[in-house]
Coordinates of C-alpha atoms and ligand atoms in Angstrom, one line a residue:
Chain A
M1 CA 7.4 11.9 14.5
K2 CA 5.8 11.0 11.2
I3 CA 2.2 11.1 10.7
S4 CA 1.0 7.5 9.0
L5 CA -2.0 8.0 6.8
R6 CA -2.6 4.2 6.6
N7 CA -3.0 4.5 10.8
I8 CA -5.6 7.3 10.1
W9 CA -7.1 5.5 7.6
T10 CA -7.8 2.2 10.4
I11 CA -8.9 4.4 13.1
A12 CA -11.3 6.7 10.8
G13 CA -12.9 4.0 8.7
R14 CA -13.7 2.0 12.1
D15 CA -15.2 5.1 13.5
F16 CA -17.3 6.1 10.3
K17 CA -18.7 2.4 10.0
T18 CA -19.5 2.6 13.8
Y19 CA -22.1 5.7 13.0
F20 CA -23.9 3.6 10.9
T21 CA -24.3 0.4 12.8
S22 CA -26.0 3.0 15.6
P23 CA -29.6 4.8 14.2
I24 CA -27.4 8.4 14.9
A25 CA -26.1 8.9 12.0
Y26 CA -29.4 8.3 10.8
I27 CA -31.3 9.9 12.8
V28 CA -29.0 12.9 12.3
I29 CA -29.0 12.8 8.6
A30 CA -32.5 12.5 8.4
G31 CA -33.1 15.2 11.4
F32 CA -30.9 17.9 9.4
M33 CA -32.7 16.8 5.7
V34 CA -36.0 17.4 6.8
I35 CA -35.2 20.7 8.4
M36 CA -32.9 21.8 5.6
G37 CA -35.7 20.7 3.0
W38 CA -38.2 22.7 5.1
M39 CA -35.8 25.5 5.2
F40 CA -35.2 25.4 1.5
F41 CA -38.7 25.7 0.9
F42 CA -39.7 28.3 3.3
N43 CA -37.0 30.2 1.8
L44 CA -37.9 29.6 -1.7
S45 CA -41.6 30.3 -1.3
H46 CA -40.8 33.7 0.5
F47 CA -38.1 35.0 -2.2
N48 CA -40.8 34.3 -5.2
M49 CA -43.5 36.5 -3.0
Q50 CA -41.1 38.9 -2.8
N51 CA -39.9 39.0 -6.6
M52 CA -43.8 38.9 -7.0
Q53 CA -44.4 41.9 -5.3
Y54 CA -41.4 43.7 -6.4
Q55 CA -42.8 42.9 -10.2
Q56 CA -46.4 43.7 -9.5
F57 CA -45.2 47.2 -7.9
N58 CA -42.8 47.6 -10.5
M59 CA -40.0 48.4 -8.1
G60 CA -37.3 47.2 -9.8
K61 CA -34.9 44.5 -9.9
G62 CA -35.8 42.9 -6.6
V63 CA -33.9 40.3 -4.6
S64 CA -30.9 38.3 -6.1
I65 CA -31.1 34.7 -5.4
T66 CA -27.9 35.1 -3.8
E67 CA -29.2 37.4 -1.0
G68 CA -33.1 36.0 -0.9
I69 CA -31.9 32.8 -0.4
I70 CA -28.1 31.2 -0.7
R71 CA -27.6 33.4 2.4
P72 CA -30.2 32.9 4.8
L73 CA -29.7 28.9 3.9
Y74 CA -26.5 28.4 4.6
G75 CA -26.4 30.8 7.6
N76 CA -29.4 28.1 8.9
M77 CA -27.3 25.2 8.2
N78 CA -24.4 26.3 10.0
V79 CA -26.8 26.9 13.0
I80 CA -28.4 23.5 12.6
F81 CA -25.0 21.9 12.9
L82 CA -24.3 23.7 16.1
F83 CA -27.5 21.4 17.6
L84 CA -25.8 18.1 15.6
V85 CA -22.7 18.3 15.7
P86 CA -22.7 17.2 19.6
F87 CA -24.2 14.1 18.7
I88 CA -21.9 13.2 16.2
T89 CA -18.8 13.6 18.3
M90 CA -19.9 12.7 21.6
R91 CA -19.1 9.3 21.0
L92 CA -16.2 9.6 19.6
F93 CA -12.9 9.3 23.2
A94 CA -16.1 8.7 25.7
E95 CA -17.1 5.5 24.3
E96 CA -13.6 4.3 23.8
K97 CA -13.2 5.4 27.6
K98 CA -16.3 3.5 28.9
L99 CA -15.7 0.1 26.9
H100 CA -12.1 0.3 28.0
T101 CA -11.1 0.1 23.7
I102 CA -8.9 3.2 24.7
E103 CA -6.5 0.2 26.1
L104 CA -6.6 -1.2 22.8
L105 CA -5.6 2.0 20.9
M106 CA -3.2 3.5 23.2
T107 CA -1.3 0.5 23.6
S108 CA -1.5 -0.2 19.7
P109 CA 1.6 0.7 17.3
V110 CA -0.3 3.8 16.4
Q111 CA 0.8 7.3 17.5
L112 CA -2.0 9.6 19.5
S113 CA -2.2 12.1 16.9
E114 CA -3.1 9.7 14.5
I115 CA -5.9 8.7 16.7
I116 CA -7.2 11.8 16.9
L117 CA -6.8 12.6 13.4
G118 CA -8.6 9.6 12.5
K119 CA -11.7 10.4 14.7
F120 CA -11.9 14.0 13.1
F121 CA -11.8 12.4 9.7
S122 CA -15.0 10.1 10.6
S123 CA -17.2 12.8 11.9
F124 CA -15.3 15.0 8.8
L125 CA -16.2 12.6 6.6
L126 CA -20.0 12.4 7.9
V127 CA -20.4 16.3 8.1
S128 CA -19.0 16.2 4.5
I129 CA -21.8 13.7 3.3
M130 CA -24.8 15.9 4.6
L131 CA -23.5 18.9 3.0
V132 CA -23.3 16.8 -0.1
L133 CA -26.8 15.6 -0.1
T134 CA -27.7 19.4 0.5
G135 CA -26.5 20.0 -3.2
V136 CA -29.5 19.3 -4.6
Y137 CA -31.1 22.3 -3.5
P138 CA -28.4 24.8 -5.9
I139 CA -29.3 22.2 -8.5
V140 CA -32.8 22.8 -7.9
L141 CA -31.8 26.2 -8.3
F142 CA -29.8 26.1 -11.4
A143 CA -32.4 24.3 -12.9
T144 CA -35.0 27.0 -12.8
G145 CA -33.1 30.3 -11.9
N146 CA -29.7 31.3 -12.7
P147 CA -28.0 31.6 -9.3
E148 CA -24.4 33.2 -8.9
L149 CA -21.7 29.9 -8.4
G150 CA -19.4 31.8 -6.8
P151 CA -21.3 32.0 -3.4
I152 CA -22.5 28.6 -3.4
V153 CA -18.8 27.5 -3.7
T154 CA -17.7 29.8 -0.8
S155 CA -20.9 29.0 1.4
Y156 CA -19.8 25.5 1.5
I157 CA -16.5 26.1 2.5
G158 CA -17.4 28.1 5.2
T159 CA -19.9 25.8 6.6
L160 CA -17.6 23.0 6.2
L161 CA -14.7 25.0 8.2
L162 CA -17.2 26.4 10.9
S163 CA -18.6 22.6 11.4
S164 CA -15.5 21.3 11.7
C165 CA -14.8 23.9 14.7
Y166 CA -17.9 22.7 16.0
L167 CA -16.3 18.9 15.4
S168 CA -12.8 19.9 17.1
I169 CA -15.0 21.2 20.3
G170 CA -16.9 17.8 20.5
I171 CA -13.8 15.9 20.3
L172 CA -12.3 17.9 22.8
F173 CA -15.4 17.6 25.5
S174 CA -15.6 14.0 24.2
S175 CA -12.0 13.1 25.9
V176 CA -12.5 14.6 29.0
T177 CA -15.2 12.0 29.9
E178 CA -16.5 8.7 29.6
N179 CA -20.3 10.2 30.1
Q180 CA -21.6 10.7 26.1
I181 CA -24.5 12.7 27.4
V182 CA -22.2 15.1 29.5
A183 CA -19.6 15.2 26.7
G184 CA -22.7 16.4 24.5
A185 CA -24.3 19.0 26.6
L186 CA -20.3 20.4 26.6
T187 CA -20.2 20.7 23.4
F188 CA -23.3 22.3 22.7
A189 CA -22.5 24.8 25.5
A190 CA -18.9 25.7 24.2
G191 CA -20.8 25.6 20.6
L192 CA -23.0 28.5 21.6
F193 CA -20.5 30.6 23.5
F194 CA -18.1 30.6 20.3
W195 CA -21.1 31.7 18.4
L196 CA -23.0 34.1 20.4
V197 CA -20.0 35.9 21.8
S198 CA -20.0 38.7 19.4
W199 CA -23.7 39.6 20.7
A200 CA -21.6 40.9 23.8
T201 CA -19.8 43.1 21.5
Q202 CA -22.1 46.4 22.1
S203 CA -21.5 46.2 25.7
A204 CA -18.2 45.7 25.9
G205 CA -15.6 48.4 25.3
P206 CA -14.2 48.9 22.2
V207 CA -10.8 47.0 22.5
W208 CA -12.8 43.9 23.7
G209 CA -15.5 44.3 21.2
E210 CA -12.9 43.7 18.7
L211 CA -11.1 40.6 20.2
L212 CA -14.8 39.1 21.3
T213 CA -15.6 39.6 17.4
Y214 CA -13.0 38.4 16.2
L215 CA -13.5 34.8 19.0
S216 CA -16.8 34.7 17.1
L217 CA -17.0 32.1 15.4
I218 CA -19.9 33.2 13.2
S219 CA -18.7 36.7 12.5
H220 CA -15.7 34.5 10.3
Y221 CA -18.9 33.1 8.4
N222 CA -20.0 36.0 6.9
N223 CA -17.4 36.8 4.2
F224 CA -18.2 33.3 2.9
G225 CA -22.0 34.2 2.9
Q226 CA -21.1 36.7 0.4
G227 CA -18.2 34.9 -1.5
L228 CA -15.7 36.1 -0.5
L229 CA -13.0 33.7 0.3
N230 CA -10.9 36.0 3.2
T231 CA -7.7 34.3 4.4
S232 CA -7.7 35.8 7.7
D233 CA -10.9 33.7 8.0
I234 CA -9.6 30.7 7.1
A235 CA -6.4 30.5 9.0
F236 CA -9.1 31.7 12.3
Y237 CA -11.0 28.5 11.1
L238 CA -8.0 26.0 10.8
S239 CA -6.2 27.4 13.7
F240 CA -9.5 26.8 15.6
I241 CA -9.8 23.4 14.6
G242 CA -6.3 22.6 15.3
L243 CA -6.1 23.7 18.8
G244 CA -9.3 22.2 19.4
L245 CA -7.4 19.2 18.4
F246 CA -4.0 20.0 20.2
L247 CA -5.9 20.3 23.8
T248 CA -7.4 17.4 23.2
H249 CA -3.9 15.0 22.7
R250 CA -3.1 17.2 25.8
V251 CA -5.9 16.0 27.4
L252 CA -5.7 12.5 26.4
D253 CA -2.0 12.5 27.4
S254 CA -2.4 13.9 30.8
F255 CA -4.9 11.5 31.3
R256 CA -2.4 8.6 31.1
W257 CA -0.3 9.9 33.9
R258 CA -2.7 9.8 36.6
Chain H
M1 CA 13.4 -10.3 26.4
I2 CA 11.8 -8.3 29.2
Q3 CA 13.9 -6.1 32.0
V4 CA 12.1 -4.1 34.4
S5 CA 14.5 -2.2 37.2
H6 CA 12.8 -0.1 40.0
L7 CA 9.5 0.7 38.8
T8 CA 7.5 2.7 40.7
K9 CA 3.9 4.4 40.1
L10 CA 2.5 6.6 42.3
Y11 CA -1.5 7.4 42.3
G12 CA -1.4 11.1 44.0
P13 CA 0.6 10.5 47.1
R14 CA 0.4 6.1 47.4
A15 CA 2.5 3.9 45.5
A16 CA 0.7 1.2 43.4
V17 CA 3.9 -0.3 42.2
R18 CA 7.0 0.3 44.1
D19 CA 11.1 -0.5 43.2
L20 CA 9.8 -3.3 41.2
S21 CA 12.6 -5.4 38.8
F22 CA 12.6 -8.6 37.7
E23 CA 13.3 -10.3 34.4
V24 CA 11.5 -12.3 32.0
N25 CA 13.8 -14.6 29.5
Q26 CA 12.9 -15.6 26.2
G27 CA 10.1 -18.3 25.4
E28 CA 9.2 -18.1 29.2
I29 CA 6.1 -18.3 30.5
V30 CA 6.0 -16.1 34.0
G31 CA 2.9 -16.0 36.1
F32 CA 2.4 -13.0 38.0
L33 CA 0.9 -13.8 41.1
G34 CA -0.7 -11.5 43.9
P35 CA -4.3 -10.6 45.7
N36 CA -6.3 -8.0 44.2
G37 CA -5.0 -4.3 44.3
A38 CA -1.7 -6.1 44.6
G39 CA -0.1 -3.5 41.9
K40 CA -0.6 -6.6 39.1
S41 CA -2.3 -4.4 36.3
T42 CA -0.8 -1.3 36.9
T43 CA 2.7 -3.2 36.1
M44 CA 1.0 -4.8 32.8
K45 CA 0.0 -1.1 31.8
I46 CA 3.1 0.4 32.2
L47 CA 4.9 -2.3 30.4
T48 CA 2.7 -2.0 27.3
G49 CA 2.7 1.7 27.7
F50 CA -0.7 2.9 28.3
M51 CA 0.8 4.7 31.2
P52 CA 4.2 6.1 32.5
A53 CA 5.9 5.1 35.4
S54 CA 6.6 7.6 38.1
D55 CA 10.1 6.1 38.4
G56 CA 12.5 3.1 37.2
K57 CA 13.0 1.5 33.6
A58 CA 11.5 -1.5 31.7
S59 CA 12.3 -2.6 28.4
I60 CA 10.9 -4.9 25.8
C61 CA 12.8 -7.1 22.7
G62 CA 15.9 -4.4 24.0
Y63 CA 13.5 -1.1 23.3
D64 CA 12.7 1.5 26.2
V65 CA 9.3 1.1 26.9
F66 CA 9.0 5.1 27.8
E67 CA 11.9 6.2 24.6
Q68 CA 10.9 4.0 22.0
P69 CA 6.9 3.1 22.8
L70 CA 6.3 2.0 19.0
E71 CA 8.9 -0.7 19.0
V72 CA 7.8 -1.8 22.0
K73 CA 4.1 -1.6 20.8
R74 CA 4.8 -3.4 18.0
N75 CA 6.6 -6.6 19.9
V76 CA 3.6 -6.9 22.3
G77 CA 0.6 -8.4 22.3
F78 CA -1.9 -7.0 25.3
L79 CA -4.9 -8.5 27.2
P80 CA -6.1 -6.1 29.6
E81 CA -8.2 -6.7 32.6
T82 CA -11.4 -5.6 30.5
P83 CA -11.1 -7.2 26.9
P84 CA -11.2 -4.1 25.1
V85 CA -13.7 -5.2 22.3
Y86 CA -16.3 -3.2 20.9
P87 CA -19.7 -4.5 20.8
E88 CA -21.4 -3.5 17.9
M89 CA -18.7 -5.1 15.7
S90 CA -18.2 -8.9 14.4
V91 CA -15.5 -10.7 15.7
Y92 CA -14.1 -10.8 12.4
D93 CA -14.0 -7.1 11.5
Y94 CA -12.8 -6.3 15.1
L95 CA -10.1 -9.0 14.6
E96 CA -9.1 -7.4 11.2
F97 CA -9.2 -3.6 12.7
S98 CA -6.9 -4.8 15.2
A99 CA -4.8 -6.5 12.7
R100 CA -4.7 -3.5 10.8
L101 CA -3.8 -1.3 14.1
H102 CA -0.9 -3.4 14.9
Q103 CA 0.2 -3.0 11.4
V104 CA 0.1 -6.2 9.6
P105 CA 0.8 -6.1 5.9
K106 CA -2.1 -5.4 4.3
L107 CA -2.3 -8.7 1.8
Q108 CA -1.4 -10.8 5.2
V109 CA -4.3 -8.9 7.5
S110 CA -7.2 -12.0 6.1
T111 CA -4.5 -15.1 6.9
A112 CA -3.4 -13.6 9.9
V113 CA -7.1 -13.2 11.1
N114 CA -8.2 -16.6 10.1
T115 CA -5.2 -18.3 11.6
V116 CA -5.9 -16.7 15.1
I117 CA -9.6 -17.4 14.5
D118 CA -8.5 -21.2 14.2
K119 CA -6.1 -20.9 17.2
V120 CA -8.3 -19.7 19.6
A121 CA -11.4 -21.7 18.7
L122 CA -13.5 -18.6 17.4
G123 CA -14.6 -20.4 13.9
E124 CA -18.0 -20.6 15.0
V125 CA -18.8 -17.2 16.1
R126 CA -16.5 -15.5 13.2
K127 CA -19.9 -13.4 11.8
R128 CA -21.1 -12.6 15.2
L129 CA -21.6 -9.2 16.8
I130 CA -19.3 -9.1 19.6
G131 CA -22.2 -7.4 22.0
N132 CA -23.9 -11.3 21.8
L133 CA -21.2 -13.0 22.8
S134 CA -21.2 -14.9 26.1
K135 CA -18.2 -13.7 28.8
G136 CA -16.2 -16.4 27.8
Y137 CA -16.3 -16.1 24.1
R138 CA -15.4 -12.1 24.7
Q139 CA -12.3 -13.2 26.5
R140 CA -11.4 -15.3 23.9
V141 CA -12.2 -12.6 21.1
G142 CA -10.0 -9.9 22.9
L143 CA -7.1 -12.9 23.6
A144 CA -7.1 -13.4 19.4
Q145 CA -6.7 -9.7 19.5
S146 CA -3.1 -9.6 21.3
L147 CA -2.5 -12.4 18.9
V148 CA -3.6 -11.4 15.9
H149 CA 0.1 -9.5 14.9
N150 CA 1.7 -12.5 16.2
P151 CA 3.6 -10.6 19.2
K152 CA 7.2 -11.7 20.2
V153 CA 6.0 -10.9 23.9
L154 CA 2.6 -11.6 25.3
I155 CA 1.0 -9.9 28.1
L156 CA -2.4 -11.1 29.8
D157 CA -4.1 -9.6 32.5
E158 CA -5.9 -12.4 34.5
P159 CA -6.8 -14.3 31.3
T160 CA -9.4 -16.8 32.4
V161 CA -11.4 -14.6 35.1
G162 CA -14.8 -15.1 34.2
L163 CA -14.8 -18.2 32.4
D164 CA -16.4 -21.7 32.9
P165 CA -14.1 -24.2 33.8
K166 CA -14.1 -25.9 30.1
Q167 CA -13.2 -22.5 29.2
I168 CA -10.3 -22.3 31.7
I169 CA -8.5 -25.5 30.5
E170 CA -8.9 -24.8 27.2
I171 CA -7.4 -21.4 27.3
R172 CA -4.6 -22.6 29.6
E173 CA -3.4 -25.2 26.7
L174 CA -3.5 -22.3 24.6
I175 CA -1.2 -20.3 26.7
K176 CA 1.3 -23.2 27.4
S177 CA 0.8 -23.7 23.9
L178 CA 2.5 -20.4 22.8
S179 CA 5.5 -21.3 25.0
G180 CA 8.8 -21.0 23.0
D181 CA 7.8 -19.0 20.2
H182 CA 6.6 -16.5 22.7
T183 CA 7.5 -14.9 25.3
V184 CA 4.3 -14.8 28.0
I185 CA 3.7 -12.9 31.4
L186 CA 0.2 -13.9 33.0
S187 CA -1.2 -12.2 36.2
S188 CA -3.7 -13.7 38.5
H189 CA -5.0 -13.7 41.8
I190 CA -5.9 -17.1 41.6
L191 CA -3.0 -20.1 42.8
P192 CA -4.1 -22.7 40.7
E193 CA -3.9 -20.4 37.5
V194 CA -0.5 -19.7 37.7
T195 CA 0.6 -22.8 39.0
A196 CA -1.0 -25.0 36.1
T197 CA 0.7 -22.6 33.2
C198 CA 3.6 -20.7 34.5
Q199 CA 7.1 -22.5 34.5
R200 CA 8.3 -19.4 37.1
I201 CA 6.3 -17.1 39.6
I202 CA 6.6 -13.8 40.6
V203 CA 4.4 -13.2 43.7
I204 CA 3.7 -9.5 43.9
N205 CA 1.6 -8.2 46.8
K206 CA 1.1 -4.2 48.1
G207 CA 3.4 -3.6 45.2
Q208 CA 6.2 -5.0 45.8
I209 CA 7.9 -8.5 44.9
V210 CA 7.8 -11.1 48.1
A211 CA 9.7 -14.2 45.7
E212 CA 10.2 -15.0 43.2
D213 CA 11.4 -18.4 41.6
T214 CA 10.2 -21.2 40.1
L215 CA 7.2 -23.2 41.8
E216 CA 9.1 -26.2 43.2
H217 CA 11.3 -23.8 45.1
L218 CA 8.5 -22.0 46.3
T219 CA 6.4 -24.3 47.8
A220 CA 9.6 -25.2 49.5
R221 CA 9.6 -22.3 50.8
M222 CA 6.4 -21.9 51.6
K223 CA 6.9 -24.8 54.1
K224 CA 9.0 -22.2 56.7
G225 CA 6.2 -20.5 58.9
L226 CA 6.0 -17.0 60.1
I227 CA 7.9 -15.6 62.3
Y228 CA 7.3 -13.3 65.7
S229 CA 9.9 -11.4 67.5
M230 CA 9.2 -10.6 70.8
V231 CA 10.9 -8.5 73.6
V232 CA 10.9 -9.2 77.3
K233 CA 12.8 -8.2 80.5
N234 CA 13.5 -11.5 81.5
P235 CA 14.1 -13.9 79.1
S236 CA 14.4 -16.9 81.6
K237 CA 15.4 -20.7 80.8
E238 CA 12.3 -22.0 81.9
G239 CA 10.1 -19.4 80.1
L240 CA 11.8 -20.1 76.8
E241 CA 11.3 -24.1 77.1
S242 CA 7.9 -23.6 78.0
L243 CA 7.1 -21.4 74.7
R244 CA 9.1 -24.2 72.9
K245 CA 7.2 -26.6 74.0
M246 CA 4.0 -24.9 73.6
D247 CA 2.0 -26.3 70.1
G248 CA 2.7 -24.8 66.6
I249 CA 6.0 -23.6 67.6
S250 CA 8.8 -25.0 65.9
Q251 CA 11.2 -23.2 67.4
V252 CA 12.3 -20.0 69.9
T253 CA 15.6 -18.3 69.5
A254 CA 16.8 -15.7 72.1
H255 CA 19.2 -13.0 71.2
G256 CA 19.7 -10.9 74.6
S257 CA 16.3 -9.6 75.6
K258 CA 14.9 -10.3 72.3
L259 CA 13.3 -13.2 71.5
A260 CA 12.3 -15.2 67.4
I261 CA 9.3 -17.2 67.5
E262 CA 9.3 -19.5 64.5
M263 CA 5.8 -20.8 64.0
K264 CA 5.3 -24.5 62.3
S265 CA 3.7 -23.7 58.9
G266 CA -0.2 -23.9 58.9
T267 CA -0.7 -23.2 62.4
P268 CA -4.0 -21.0 63.6
E269 CA -3.6 -18.1 65.1
I270 CA -2.0 -18.0 68.3
R271 CA -0.2 -14.7 69.1
D272 CA -2.7 -14.1 72.4
K273 CA -1.2 -17.8 73.9
I274 CA 2.2 -16.6 73.4
I275 CA 1.3 -13.5 75.0
E276 CA -0.6 -15.0 77.5
M277 CA 2.5 -18.0 78.3
A278 CA 5.1 -15.0 78.5
V279 CA 2.9 -13.5 81.1
Q280 CA 2.5 -16.8 83.2
R281 CA 6.4 -17.2 83.3
S282 CA 6.4 -13.6 84.3
M283 CA 9.1 -12.8 81.0
G284 CA 7.9 -9.1 81.1
V285 CA 6.5 -8.6 77.4
L286 CA 7.7 -5.2 76.0
E287 CA 6.8 -5.4 72.6
F288 CA 5.3 -8.2 69.8
S289 CA 5.3 -8.1 66.1
V290 CA 5.2 -10.0 63.2
E291 CA 8.8 -10.3 62.3
K292 CA 8.6 -11.7 58.7
I293 CA 5.4 -11.7 56.8
S294 CA 5.4 -15.4 55.5
L295 CA 4.7 -16.2 52.0
E296 CA 2.0 -18.6 53.0
E297 CA 0.4 -15.4 55.0
I298 CA 0.3 -13.6 51.2
F299 CA -0.8 -16.7 49.6
L300 CA -3.8 -17.1 52.3
Q301 CA -5.2 -13.9 50.9
L302 CA -5.3 -15.5 47.2
T303 CA -8.2 -17.0 45.8
T304 CA -7.2 -21.1 46.1
I305 CA -10.2 -21.8 44.8
E306 CA -10.8 -21.8 41.1
T307 CA -15.0 -21.6 40.8
S308 CA -17.5 -22.9 42.9
S309 CA -18.6 -24.9 39.6
Q310 CA -14.9 -27.0 39.4
P311 CA -14.7 -30.5 40.7
A312 CA -13.6 -30.4 43.7
S313 CA -10.6 -32.9 43.5
H314 CA -8.9 -30.6 40.6
S315 CA -8.8 -27.7 42.6
A316 CA -7.9 -29.6 46.0
D317 CA -4.7 -31.0 43.7
H318 CA -3.4 -28.2 43.2
S319 CA -3.8 -26.2 46.2
Q320 CA -2.0 -29.3 47.7
G321 CA 0.7 -29.1 44.8
A322 CA 1.5 -25.2 46.2
G323 CA 1.3 -26.7 49.6
V324 CA -1.5 -24.4 50.8
Ligands
ADP401 N1 -6.7 5.0 37.9 C1 -6.3 4.9 39.3 N2 -6.4 5.6 40.8 C2 -5.6 5.7 41.9 N3 -5.4 4.2 42.6 C3 -5.4 3.4 41.6 C4 -5.8 3.5 40.1 N4 -5.2 2.4 39.4 C5 -5.3 1.5 40.5 N5 -5.0 2.2 41.4 C6 -4.4 1.4 43.3 O1 -3.5 1.1 42.8 C7 -3.5 0.0 43.3 C8 -3.1 -1.2 42.6 O2 -3.8 -1.7 41.8 P1 -3.7 -2.6 40.3 O3 -2.5 -2.2 40.0 O4 -5.1 -2.7 39.1 O5 -3.8 -3.9 41.3 P2 -4.1 -5.8 40.7 O6 -4.2 -5.7 39.2 O7 -3.2 -6.2 41.2 O8 -5.5 -5.8 41.5 C9 -4.7 -0.4 44.3 O9 -4.4 -0.2 45.6 C10 -5.9 0.4 43.5 O10 -6.4 0.5 44.5
MG402 MG1 -5.8 -6.3 38.0

């Protein structure tokens, strides 16, 4: 059936506004900016010190801005999203169930897929805004040095995709319960699992090891961090997001049958 | 306008609604009356497309509820048992959201919202957050939500529950004023509620329709009492005579050894006395059972008094009107 953008936007707009009527969004954004600011400052001063040492001892060219600042900065940002996304998504369906407003949504002439996409885009928009706010760091780098643009752009694309995978997990877990805390905790646990799964690769056999690496959300980020756009990574992330939203659809649909 | 045939809803092995069939014509206000747990909410959730039925068919405005849910939902306004409101939204924003959800054309949204705010008398609180409103206002906001897209059919699940008497009267007047333009089904476990607003009443108990008629006809039927059935070894003339003479029994008919004992309406419980009498007259009781649960039995489970704060005369009026 045809998907209506207007319906998606109606849902997304309301949810997006709701982020800012509760303290959650402010706390998440403020926490994010403080941690990111601290990391940026730390990376920057560490980088400067390293390069000073290189110059002092005539050890050659030193580390590039990409290697010394951009990669660790955006790599860390992904970890922070792992912690913050549960707070962003836990409310989305759990609260609707608790308030019985899910009955309004499900008896309105909108399709379930439009409701789910609306919820996804509201959280996607919030994450995008957080990413835009971190734009000050590249601006500072461009003002004071000469960083490469490519890796910055691909880092942003990778981070947006990776955090969208967390969002999709979060929306799925928000749909299974009416308890926000449970939804948030499950989201964090699942996010951590898909993030750490590559750690088990050494102990697993060669076939399993490869599979686990493939499943690991973080292993698909590496190319983005180095300035490479790889279609297989993008396809993996998009399928992951799609699968999460599809399962959400199944959960909410089967919940009607009970 | 609304056609329901053989609708069944199972929760696990238990049926919440079984083999329900009824029709509602255009412009009618129909009351769905039954005690708590009768299956009223379940039926309404099925009709509004919130949940599918286990079996049976239903259609609204000619659209099949299961095959064409979007067309049905466009034509229906629904007030669920718990008003589906967001506490952090203002009344105006919420109704605007609801109008958009129901695809009111962009340019007509603000007119639609303002119209419904006037209709349901929410003007004073239009900018207030719903979370800060009283239960009565929240209920009205829920009702406004079901009306904002001017639907052909309104399905209201216990629309006046938890309101004070003044608000109840206002909401009832409002609902009555909707008949004609709108087709309305409203549910209630409160007898005076439906007698005050509805032209036709469907009485539902344990998931099944037990009566469906106009108020006057139902009242007449209620005058008929409960019937017990008793099987005896010895249906002697004297025994039957003594039973007929008992207080509260209007008629005793014997079909061989099976007696049908019809009670006068409003009789207190005297089953043990009947059996005692039969034993005294050496009739040899083999079986005793309730032949037919009268409408009255079901009505006795319904709430007949609106609220304790309601003026006594008011509720008494309605109760008498229904013959309880
Ligand atoms: N989600 C559910 N799971 C299991 N049983 C339910 C559920 N919802 C309702 N029921 C049962 O179905 C019956 C009808 O409930 P309901 O339709 O809410 O009745 P009413 O609205 O007339 O009070 C009740 O016995 C109730 O316990
Ligand atoms: Mg109910």
